Amino acid sequence: MNLSGKVALVTGAAQGLGKAFSESLLSQGAKVCLADVKVQQGKTTAAEFQKTFGNDSAFFEKCDVSIADDVTNVFKKVKSKYGQIDILVNNAGIANETHWRKMVDINLVSVIQGTQLGIEYMSKEYGGNGGVIINVSSSAGLVPVFITPVYCAVKFGVVGFTRSVAVNPRNRSTSGIRFCCLCPAFTDTDIIKFKKDSGINMKYAPKILKSVGINK
Ligand SMILES: NC(=O)C1=CN([C@@H]2O[C@H](COP(=O)(O)OP(=O)(O)OC[C@H]3O[C@@H](n4cnc5c(N)ncnc54)[C@H](O)[C@@H]3O)[C@@H](O)[C@H]2O)C=CC1
Ligand SMILES: CCCCCC(=O)CC\C=C/C=C/C=C/[C@@H](O)[C@@H](O)CCCC(=O)O
């Protein structure tokens, strides 16, 4: 696919799936804003991409998606630097059942805010070019996972929210935006390292991972 002339905003882009999505977009010609709360990792990733794809191809912006003003600011920054937004990937996420309110904010509330801002910036109705908004849920947004009930709940929420926005007749007819929800299965990134304070039952987590071929 040729994405030259297109501009993407990817949250949680410093590492893992967000980094991989960004690299794929860049390799197809898009410019990408890498938004993440991890400053050092984000800067390192941006420098790596600038070296490969050109200095103006990517930039890092610090953004904690659980802080509403940070999310608003990152949209403004992308618009002022690249002039438009065509592709939005609401990807940032954590798996932590202990700090579950924070997880709800990061994994669900920020996806809702990001999608609403995406519509504001991208909809043809408001002077944008249309495009695509991709919300990253999980296979755990489709099936129950007893070791992570809150993670499961928010990922089900991302599926329900995205599907509802996508079938809104107004969005379908006039926005020019496609709304997609990704539900990846286990992928070997930091999120499945299950830190000690994550509240995820370590007795079962490795067994579930092993059952899908990941040996941790
Ligand atoms: N790895 C897996 O097995 C699967 C992951 N997912 C989802 O994919 C998305 C990406 O996760 P991974 O790349 O796997 O994990 P990861 O832990 O490698 O990456 C998550 C990224 O999100 C960032 N992030 C966390 N909190 C943030 C915040 N408050 N503000 C901004 N950025 C923040 C992190 O700094 C990190 O760069 C998440 O939404 C996750 O739930 C979905 C299904 C499977
Ligand atoms: C568990 C949360 C980790 C965060 C990363 C993810 O989003 C990955 C979750 C993706 C899919 C999870 C599926 C879990 C299924 C289990 O409940 C269980 O059904 C798997 C057991 C398989 C078996 O017994 O053979």
mmCIF file of N, CA, C and O in Angstrom, residues 134-212:
data_model
loop_
_atom_site.group_PDB
_atom_site.id
_atom_site.type_symbol
_atom_site.label_atom_id
_atom_site.label_comp_id
_atom_site.label_asym_id
_atom_site.label_seq_id
_atom_site.Cartn_x
_atom_site.Cartn_y
_atom_site.Cartn_z
ATOM 1 N N ILE A 134 -7.950 3.104 14.171
ATOM 2 C CA ILE A 134 -7.781 1.705 14.586
ATOM 3 C C ILE A 134 -7.640 1.659 16.107
ATOM 4 O O ILE A 134 -6.701 2.241 16.666
ATOM 5 N N ASN A 135 -8.577 1.008 16.755
ATOM 6 C CA ASN A 135 -8.503 0.846 18.203
ATOM 7 C C ASN A 135 -8.005 -0.566 18.525
ATOM 8 O O ASN A 135 -8.546 -1.562 18.015
ATOM 9 N N VAL A 136 -6.966 -0.633 19.360
ATOM 10 C CA VAL A 136 -6.370 -1.936 19.650
ATOM 11 C C VAL A 136 -7.037 -2.540 20.892
ATOM 12 O O VAL A 136 -6.871 -2.045 22.009
ATOM 13 N N SER A 137 -7.810 -3.589 20.664
ATOM 14 C CA SER A 137 -8.395 -4.357 21.759
ATOM 15 C C SER A 137 -7.513 -5.583 21.977
ATOM 16 O O SER A 137 -6.288 -5.459 22.063
ATOM 17 N N SER A 138 -8.080 -6.753 22.002
ATOM 18 C CA SER A 138 -7.335 -7.980 22.274
ATOM 19 C C SER A 138 -8.279 -9.160 22.031
ATOM 20 O O SER A 138 -9.510 -8.993 22.043
ATOM 21 N N SER A 139 -7.710 -10.353 21.867
ATOM 22 C CA SER A 139 -8.562 -11.547 21.873
ATOM 23 C C SER A 139 -9.265 -11.640 23.214
ATOM 24 O O SER A 139 -10.345 -12.226 23.327
ATOM 25 N N ALA A 140 -8.656 -11.028 24.251
ATOM 26 C CA ALA A 140 -9.293 -10.971 25.569
ATOM 27 C C ALA A 140 -10.470 -9.987 25.573
ATOM 28 O O ALA A 140 -11.132 -9.821 26.587
ATOM 29 N N GLY A 141 -10.741 -9.348 24.451
ATOM 30 C CA GLY A 141 -11.954 -8.525 24.287
ATOM 31 C C GLY A 141 -13.061 -9.334 23.634
ATOM 32 O O GLY A 141 -14.145 -8.805 23.352
ATOM 33 N N LEU A 142 -12.777 -10.617 23.404
ATOM 34 C CA LEU A 142 -13.762 -11.483 22.740
ATOM 35 C C LEU A 142 -14.100 -12.725 23.550
ATOM 36 O O LEU A 142 -15.158 -13.306 23.386
ATOM 37 N N VAL A 143 -13.136 -13.134 24.405
ATOM 38 C CA VAL A 143 -13.356 -14.346 25.219
ATOM 39 C C VAL A 143 -12.996 -14.046 26.676
ATOM 40 O O VAL A 143 -12.170 -13.178 26.943
ATOM 41 N N PRO A 144 -13.618 -14.747 27.625
ATOM 42 C CA PRO A 144 -13.261 -14.511 29.021
ATOM 43 C C PRO A 144 -11.852 -14.992 29.347
ATOM 44 O O PRO A 144 -11.406 -16.006 28.794
ATOM 45 N N VAL A 145 -11.159 -14.246 30.203
ATOM 46 C CA VAL A 145 -9.831 -14.666 30.679
ATOM 47 C C VAL A 145 -9.856 -14.510 32.201
ATOM 48 O O VAL A 145 -9.835 -13.391 32.715
ATOM 49 N N PHE A 146 -9.925 -15.634 32.926
ATOM 50 C CA PHE A 146 -10.233 -15.527 34.358
ATOM 51 C C PHE A 146 -9.112 -14.897 35.173
ATOM 52 O O PHE A 146 -9.336 -14.371 36.259
ATOM 53 N N ILE A 147 -7.875 -14.900 34.663
ATOM 54 C CA ILE A 147 -6.786 -14.295 35.448
ATOM 55 C C ILE A 147 -6.740 -12.767 35.291
ATOM 56 O O ILE A 147 -6.058 -12.102 36.048
ATOM 57 N N THR A 148 -7.460 -12.233 34.311
ATOM 58 C CA THR A 148 -7.429 -10.774 34.095
ATOM 59 C C THR A 148 -8.842 -10.231 33.810
ATOM 60 O O THR A 148 -9.108 -9.733 32.708
ATOM 61 N N PRO A 149 -9.737 -10.289 34.819
ATOM 62 C CA PRO A 149 -11.122 -9.894 34.538
ATOM 63 C C PRO A 149 -11.302 -8.421 34.164
ATOM 64 O O PRO A 149 -12.141 -8.095 33.317
ATOM 65 N N VAL A 150 -10.500 -7.533 34.774
ATOM 66 C CA VAL A 150 -10.687 -6.111 34.443
ATOM 67 C C VAL A 150 -10.100 -5.808 33.062
ATOM 68 O O VAL A 150 -10.710 -5.086 32.255
ATOM 69 N N TYR A 151 -8.919 -6.386 32.789
ATOM 70 C CA TYR A 151 -8.329 -6.242 31.444
ATOM 71 C C TYR A 151 -9.344 -6.696 30.398
ATOM 72 O O TYR A 151 -9.575 -6.035 29.385
ATOM 73 N N CYS A 152 -9.955 -7.839 30.677
ATOM 74 C CA CYS A 152 -10.966 -8.394 29.788
ATOM 75 C C CYS A 152 -12.134 -7.421 29.605
ATOM 76 O O CYS A 152 -12.580 -7.165 28.482
ATOM 77 N N ALA A 153 -12.595 -6.866 30.720
ATOM 78 C CA ALA A 153 -13.743 -5.952 30.669
ATOM 79 C C ALA A 153 -13.436 -4.737 29.795
ATOM 80 O O ALA A 153 -14.254 -4.331 28.960
ATOM 81 N N VAL A 154 -12.243 -4.150 29.978
ATOM 82 C CA VAL A 154 -11.946 -2.936 29.199
ATOM 83 C C VAL A 154 -11.747 -3.283 27.724
ATOM 84 O O VAL A 154 -12.123 -2.501 26.845
ATOM 85 N N LYS A 155 -11.174 -4.454 27.457
ATOM 86 C CA LYS A 155 -10.969 -4.822 26.050
ATOM 87 C C LYS A 155 -12.307 -5.160 25.371
ATOM 88 O O LYS A 155 -12.500 -4.878 24.203
ATOM 89 N N PHE A 156 -13.241 -5.793 26.128
ATOM 90 C CA PHE A 156 -14.609 -5.958 25.603
ATOM 91 C C PHE A 156 -15.197 -4.569 25.326
ATOM 92 O O PHE A 156 -15.895 -4.355 24.335
ATOM 93 N N GLY A 157 -14.905 -3.632 26.233
ATOM 94 C CA GLY A 157 -15.403 -2.256 26.079
ATOM 95 C C GLY A 157 -14.896 -1.613 24.798
ATOM 96 O O GLY A 157 -15.654 -0.939 24.088
ATOM 97 N N VAL A 158 -13.618 -1.830 24.491
ATOM 98 C CA VAL A 158 -13.038 -1.248 23.266
ATOM 99 C C VAL A 158 -13.737 -1.819 22.026
ATOM 100 O O VAL A 158 -14.047 -1.090 21.081
ATOM 101 N N VAL A 159 -14.034 -3.129 22.075
ATOM 102 C CA VAL A 159 -14.740 -3.749 20.942
ATOM 103 C C VAL A 159 -16.133 -3.131 20.793
ATOM 104 O O VAL A 159 -16.533 -2.688 19.707
ATOM 105 N N GLY A 160 -16.866 -3.065 21.900
ATOM 106 C CA GLY A 160 -18.254 -2.550 21.852
ATOM 107 C C GLY A 160 -18.300 -1.097 21.428
ATOM 108 O O GLY A 160 -19.145 -0.697 20.607
ATOM 109 N N PHE A 161 -17.375 -0.303 21.980
ATOM 110 C CA PHE A 161 -17.319 1.121 21.641
ATOM 111 C C PHE A 161 -17.011 1.305 20.148
ATOM 112 O O PHE A 161 -17.705 2.042 19.445
ATOM 113 N N THR A 162 -15.980 0.618 19.678
ATOM 114 C CA THR A 162 -15.557 0.814 18.274
ATOM 115 C C THR A 162 -16.647 0.357 17.305
ATOM 116 O O THR A 162 -16.945 1.043 16.319
ATOM 117 N N ARG A 163 -17.266 -0.783 17.608
ATOM 118 C CA ARG A 163 -18.329 -1.279 16.726
ATOM 119 C C ARG A 163 -19.520 -0.321 16.707
ATOM 120 O O ARG A 163 -20.143 -0.095 15.668
ATOM 121 N N SER A 164 -19.817 0.273 17.869
ATOM 122 C CA SER A 164 -20.954 1.211 17.939
ATOM 123 C C SER A 164 -20.679 2.477 17.138
ATOM 124 O O SER A 164 -21.545 2.968 16.412
ATOM 125 N N VAL A 165 -19.447 3.000 17.271
ATOM 126 C CA VAL A 165 -19.086 4.204 16.512
ATOM 127 C C VAL A 165 -19.112 3.892 15.012
ATOM 128 O O VAL A 165 -19.580 4.695 14.197
ATOM 129 N N ALA A 166 -18.630 2.697 14.674
ATOM 130 C CA ALA A 166 -18.522 2.326 13.254
ATOM 131 C C ALA A 166 -19.888 2.218 12.579
ATOM 132 O O ALA A 166 -20.008 2.491 11.384
ATOM 133 N N VAL A 167 -20.907 1.803 13.343
ATOM 134 C CA VAL A 167 -22.225 1.630 12.709
ATOM 135 C C VAL A 167 -23.103 2.877 12.824
ATOM 136 O O VAL A 167 -24.234 2.884 12.338
ATOM 137 N N ASN A 168 -22.575 3.930 13.434
ATOM 138 C CA ASN A 168 -23.334 5.179 13.502
ATOM 139 C C ASN A 168 -23.541 5.704 12.074
ATOM 140 O O ASN A 168 -22.575 5.967 11.363
ATOM 141 N N PRO A 169 -24.806 5.842 11.630
ATOM 142 C CA PRO A 169 -25.065 6.224 10.233
ATOM 143 C C PRO A 169 -24.364 7.525 9.845
ATOM 144 O O PRO A 169 -23.912 7.663 8.713
ATOM 145 N N ARG A 170 -24.253 8.451 10.792
ATOM 146 C CA ARG A 170 -23.611 9.730 10.481
ATOM 147 C C ARG A 170 -22.120 9.518 10.178
ATOM 148 O O ARG A 170 -21.580 10.063 9.225
ATOM 149 N N ASN A 171 -21.472 8.687 11.016
ATOM 150 C CA ASN A 171 -20.062 8.396 10.763
ATOM 151 C C ASN A 171 -19.881 7.679 9.437
ATOM 152 O O ASN A 171 -18.961 7.948 8.681
ATOM 153 N N ARG A 172 -20.795 6.740 9.169
ATOM 154 C CA ARG A 172 -20.670 5.945 7.940
ATOM 155 C C ARG A 172 -20.851 6.799 6.699
ATOM 156 O O ARG A 172 -20.179 6.603 5.697
ATOM 157 N N SER A 173 -21.773 7.764 6.762
ATOM 158 C CA SER A 173 -22.108 8.465 5.522
ATOM 159 C C SER A 173 -21.234 9.688 5.265
ATOM 160 O O SER A 173 -20.865 9.955 4.137
ATOM 161 N N THR A 174 -20.882 10.424 6.290
ATOM 162 C CA THR A 174 -20.248 11.716 6.002
ATOM 163 C C THR A 174 -18.821 11.886 6.511
ATOM 164 O O THR A 174 -18.125 12.783 6.063
ATOM 165 N N SER A 175 -18.374 11.045 7.425
ATOM 166 C CA SER A 175 -17.062 11.322 8.024
ATOM 167 C C SER A 175 -15.893 10.950 7.118
ATOM 168 O O SER A 175 -14.826 11.547 7.183
ATOM 169 N N GLY A 176 -16.096 9.934 6.278
ATOM 170 C CA GLY A 176 -14.985 9.444 5.447
ATOM 171 C C GLY A 176 -13.971 8.650 6.267
ATOM 172 O O GLY A 176 -12.869 8.374 5.801
ATOM 173 N N ILE A 177 -14.358 8.307 7.483
ATOM 174 C CA ILE A 177 -13.449 7.560 8.371
ATOM 175 C C ILE A 177 -13.928 6.110 8.475
ATOM 176 O O ILE A 177 -15.124 5.853 8.658
ATOM 177 N N ARG A 178 -12.970 5.185 8.372
ATOM 178 C CA ARG A 178 -13.261 3.778 8.686
ATOM 179 C C ARG A 178 -12.838 3.539 10.128
ATOM 180 O O ARG A 178 -11.791 4.008 10.567
ATOM 181 N N PHE A 179 -13.648 2.809 10.861
ATOM 182 C CA PHE A 179 -13.331 2.506 12.262
ATOM 183 C C PHE A 179 -13.044 1.019 12.387
ATOM 184 O O PHE A 179 -13.903 0.193 12.037
ATOM 185 N N CYS A 180 -11.854 0.681 12.864
ATOM 186 C CA CYS A 180 -11.459 -0.720 12.955
ATOM 187 C C CYS A 180 -11.050 -1.058 14.381
ATOM 188 O O CYS A 180 -10.551 -0.200 15.107
ATOM 189 N N CYS A 181 -11.244 -2.314 14.740
ATOM 190 C CA CYS A 181 -10.818 -2.765 16.052
ATOM 191 C C CYS A 181 -9.952 -4.012 15.861
ATOM 192 O O CYS A 181 -10.392 -4.982 15.253
ATOM 193 N N LEU A 182 -8.725 -3.958 16.367
ATOM 194 C CA LEU A 182 -7.826 -5.112 16.271
ATOM 195 C C LEU A 182 -7.925 -5.938 17.540
ATOM 196 O O LEU A 182 -7.905 -5.374 18.644
ATOM 197 N N CYS A 183 -7.968 -7.247 17.390
ATOM 198 C CA CYS A 183 -8.008 -8.142 18.544
ATOM 199 C C CYS A 183 -6.869 -9.152 18.459
ATOM 200 O O CYS A 183 -7.107 -10.349 18.177
ATOM 201 N N PRO A 184 -5.640 -8.700 18.709
ATOM 202 C CA PRO A 184 -4.512 -9.638 18.612
ATOM 203 C C PRO A 184 -4.575 -10.699 19.706
ATOM 204 O O PRO A 184 -5.130 -10.463 20.782
ATOM 205 N N ALA A 185 -3.999 -11.857 19.420
ATOM 206 C CA ALA A 185 -3.784 -12.869 20.458
ATOM 207 C C ALA A 185 -2.417 -12.613 21.077
ATOM 208 O O ALA A 185 -1.805 -11.570 20.832
ATOM 209 N N PHE A 186 -1.928 -13.536 21.895
ATOM 210 C CA PHE A 186 -0.668 -13.313 22.604
ATOM 211 C C PHE A 186 0.469 -13.016 21.638
ATOM 212 O O PHE A 186 0.679 -13.732 20.665
ATOM 213 N N THR A 187 1.188 -11.952 21.932
ATOM 214 C CA THR A 187 2.354 -11.545 21.150
ATOM 215 C C THR A 187 3.461 -11.276 22.162
ATOM 216 O O THR A 187 3.196 -10.704 23.229
ATOM 217 N N ASP A 188 4.670 -11.664 21.833
ATOM 218 C CA ASP A 188 5.744 -11.632 22.829
ATOM 219 C C ASP A 188 6.302 -10.218 23.028
ATOM 220 O O ASP A 188 7.340 -9.855 22.479
ATOM 221 N N THR A 189 5.598 -9.421 23.810
ATOM 222 C CA THR A 189 6.037 -8.057 24.132
ATOM 223 C C THR A 189 6.086 -7.909 25.656
ATOM 224 O O THR A 189 5.720 -8.829 26.388
ATOM 225 N N ASP A 190 6.450 -6.712 26.124
ATOM 226 C CA ASP A 190 6.572 -6.501 27.575
ATOM 227 C C ASP A 190 5.269 -6.732 28.345
ATOM 228 O O ASP A 190 5.292 -7.078 29.521
ATOM 229 N N ILE A 191 4.123 -6.507 27.707
ATOM 230 C CA ILE A 191 2.847 -6.561 28.439
ATOM 231 C C ILE A 191 2.589 -7.962 29.012
ATOM 232 O O ILE A 191 1.897 -8.111 30.018
ATOM 233 N N ILE A 192 3.153 -8.985 28.380
ATOM 234 C CA ILE A 192 2.921 -10.345 28.911
ATOM 235 C C ILE A 192 4.053 -10.794 29.839
ATOM 236 O O ILE A 192 4.148 -11.966 30.179
ATOM 237 N N LYS A 193 4.899 -9.806 30.262
ATOM 238 C CA LYS A 193 5.923 -10.189 31.249
ATOM 239 C C LYS A 193 5.339 -10.219 32.664
ATOM 240 O O LYS A 193 5.967 -10.683 33.594
ATOM 241 N N PHE A 194 4.123 -9.697 32.820
ATOM 242 C CA PHE A 194 3.364 -9.764 34.076
ATOM 243 C C PHE A 194 4.218 -9.438 35.298
ATOM 244 O O PHE A 194 4.691 -10.330 36.008
ATOM 245 N N LYS A 195 4.382 -8.117 35.535
ATOM 246 C CA LYS A 195 5.191 -7.690 36.688
ATOM 247 C C LYS A 195 4.545 -8.169 37.990
ATOM 248 O O LYS A 195 3.341 -8.393 38.054
ATOM 249 N N LYS A 196 5.406 -8.262 39.049
ATOM 250 C CA LYS A 196 4.942 -8.818 40.343
ATOM 251 C C LYS A 196 3.727 -8.077 40.899
ATOM 252 O O LYS A 196 2.837 -8.685 41.479
ATOM 253 N N ASP A 197 3.678 -6.728 40.727
ATOM 254 C CA ASP A 197 2.566 -5.959 41.312
ATOM 255 C C ASP A 197 1.352 -5.899 40.374
ATOM 256 O O ASP A 197 0.424 -5.129 40.594
ATOM 257 N N SER A 198 1.345 -6.739 39.327
ATOM 258 C CA SER A 198 0.274 -6.617 38.327
ATOM 259 C C SER A 198 -1.045 -7.242 38.784
ATOM 260 O O SER A 198 -2.079 -7.035 38.152
ATOM 261 N N GLY A 199 -0.976 -8.008 39.878
ATOM 262 C CA GLY A 199 -2.202 -8.638 40.377
ATOM 263 C C GLY A 199 -2.659 -9.782 39.483
ATOM 264 O O GLY A 199 -3.779 -10.264 39.595
ATOM 265 N N ILE A 200 -1.776 -10.213 38.573
ATOM 266 C CA ILE A 200 -2.137 -11.317 37.676
ATOM 267 C C ILE A 200 -1.553 -12.610 38.242
ATOM 268 O O ILE A 200 -0.368 -12.670 38.571
ATOM 269 N N ASN A 201 -2.419 -13.585 38.410
ATOM 270 C CA ASN A 201 -2.038 -14.810 39.100
ATOM 271 C C ASN A 201 -0.922 -15.553 38.358
ATOM 272 O O ASN A 201 -1.145 -16.171 37.313
ATOM 273 N N MET A 202 0.276 -15.456 38.947
ATOM 274 C CA MET A 202 1.454 -16.021 38.284
ATOM 275 C C MET A 202 1.407 -17.542 38.210
ATOM 276 O O MET A 202 2.159 -18.156 37.476
ATOM 277 N N LYS A 203 0.518 -18.122 39.024
ATOM 278 C CA LYS A 203 0.406 -19.577 38.986
ATOM 279 C C LYS A 203 -0.179 -20.010 37.626
ATOM 280 O O LYS A 203 0.206 -21.033 37.073
ATOM 281 N N TYR A 204 -1.141 -19.227 37.139
ATOM 282 C CA TYR A 204 -1.831 -19.619 35.908
ATOM 283 C C TYR A 204 -1.292 -18.934 34.657
ATOM 284 O O TYR A 204 -1.376 -19.491 33.563
ATOM 285 N N ALA A 205 -0.755 -17.692 34.829
ATOM 286 C CA ALA A 205 -0.320 -16.942 33.638
ATOM 287 C C ALA A 205 0.646 -17.730 32.755
ATOM 288 O O ALA A 205 0.409 -17.853 31.543
ATOM 289 N N PRO A 206 1.716 -18.316 33.334
ATOM 290 C CA PRO A 206 2.644 -19.040 32.459
ATOM 291 C C PRO A 206 1.981 -20.218 31.761
ATOM 292 O O PRO A 206 2.313 -20.544 30.624
ATOM 293 N N LYS A 207 1.004 -20.851 32.449
ATOM 294 C CA LYS A 207 0.331 -22.010 31.833
ATOM 295 C C LYS A 207 -0.471 -21.562 30.608
ATOM 296 O O LYS A 207 -0.488 -22.231 29.582
ATOM 297 N N ILE A 208 -1.156 -20.420 30.762
ATOM 298 C CA ILE A 208 -1.962 -19.908 29.635
ATOM 299 C C ILE A 208 -1.039 -19.521 28.487
ATOM 300 O O ILE A 208 -1.300 -19.850 27.321
ATOM 301 N N LEU A 209 0.077 -18.865 28.824
ATOM 302 C CA LEU A 209 1.028 -18.474 27.772
ATOM 303 C C LEU A 209 1.590 -19.702 27.073
ATOM 304 O O LEU A 209 1.680 -19.745 25.843
ATOM 305 N N LYS A 210 1.961 -20.690 27.885
ATOM 306 C CA LYS A 210 2.541 -21.925 27.326
ATOM 307 C C LYS A 210 1.549 -22.594 26.372
ATOM 308 O O LYS A 210 1.917 -23.116 25.327
ATOM 309 N N SER A 211 0.256 -22.539 26.752
ATOM 310 C CA SER A 211 -0.764 -23.207 25.938
ATOM 311 C C SER A 211 -0.879 -22.578 24.555
ATOM 312 O O SER A 211 -1.388 -23.193 23.627
ATOM 313 N N VAL A 212 -0.415 -21.315 24.430
ATOM 314 C CA VAL A 212 -0.459 -20.690 23.095
ATOM 315 C C VAL A 212 0.948 -20.573 22.503
ATOM 316 O O VAL A 212 1.194 -19.800 21.584
#
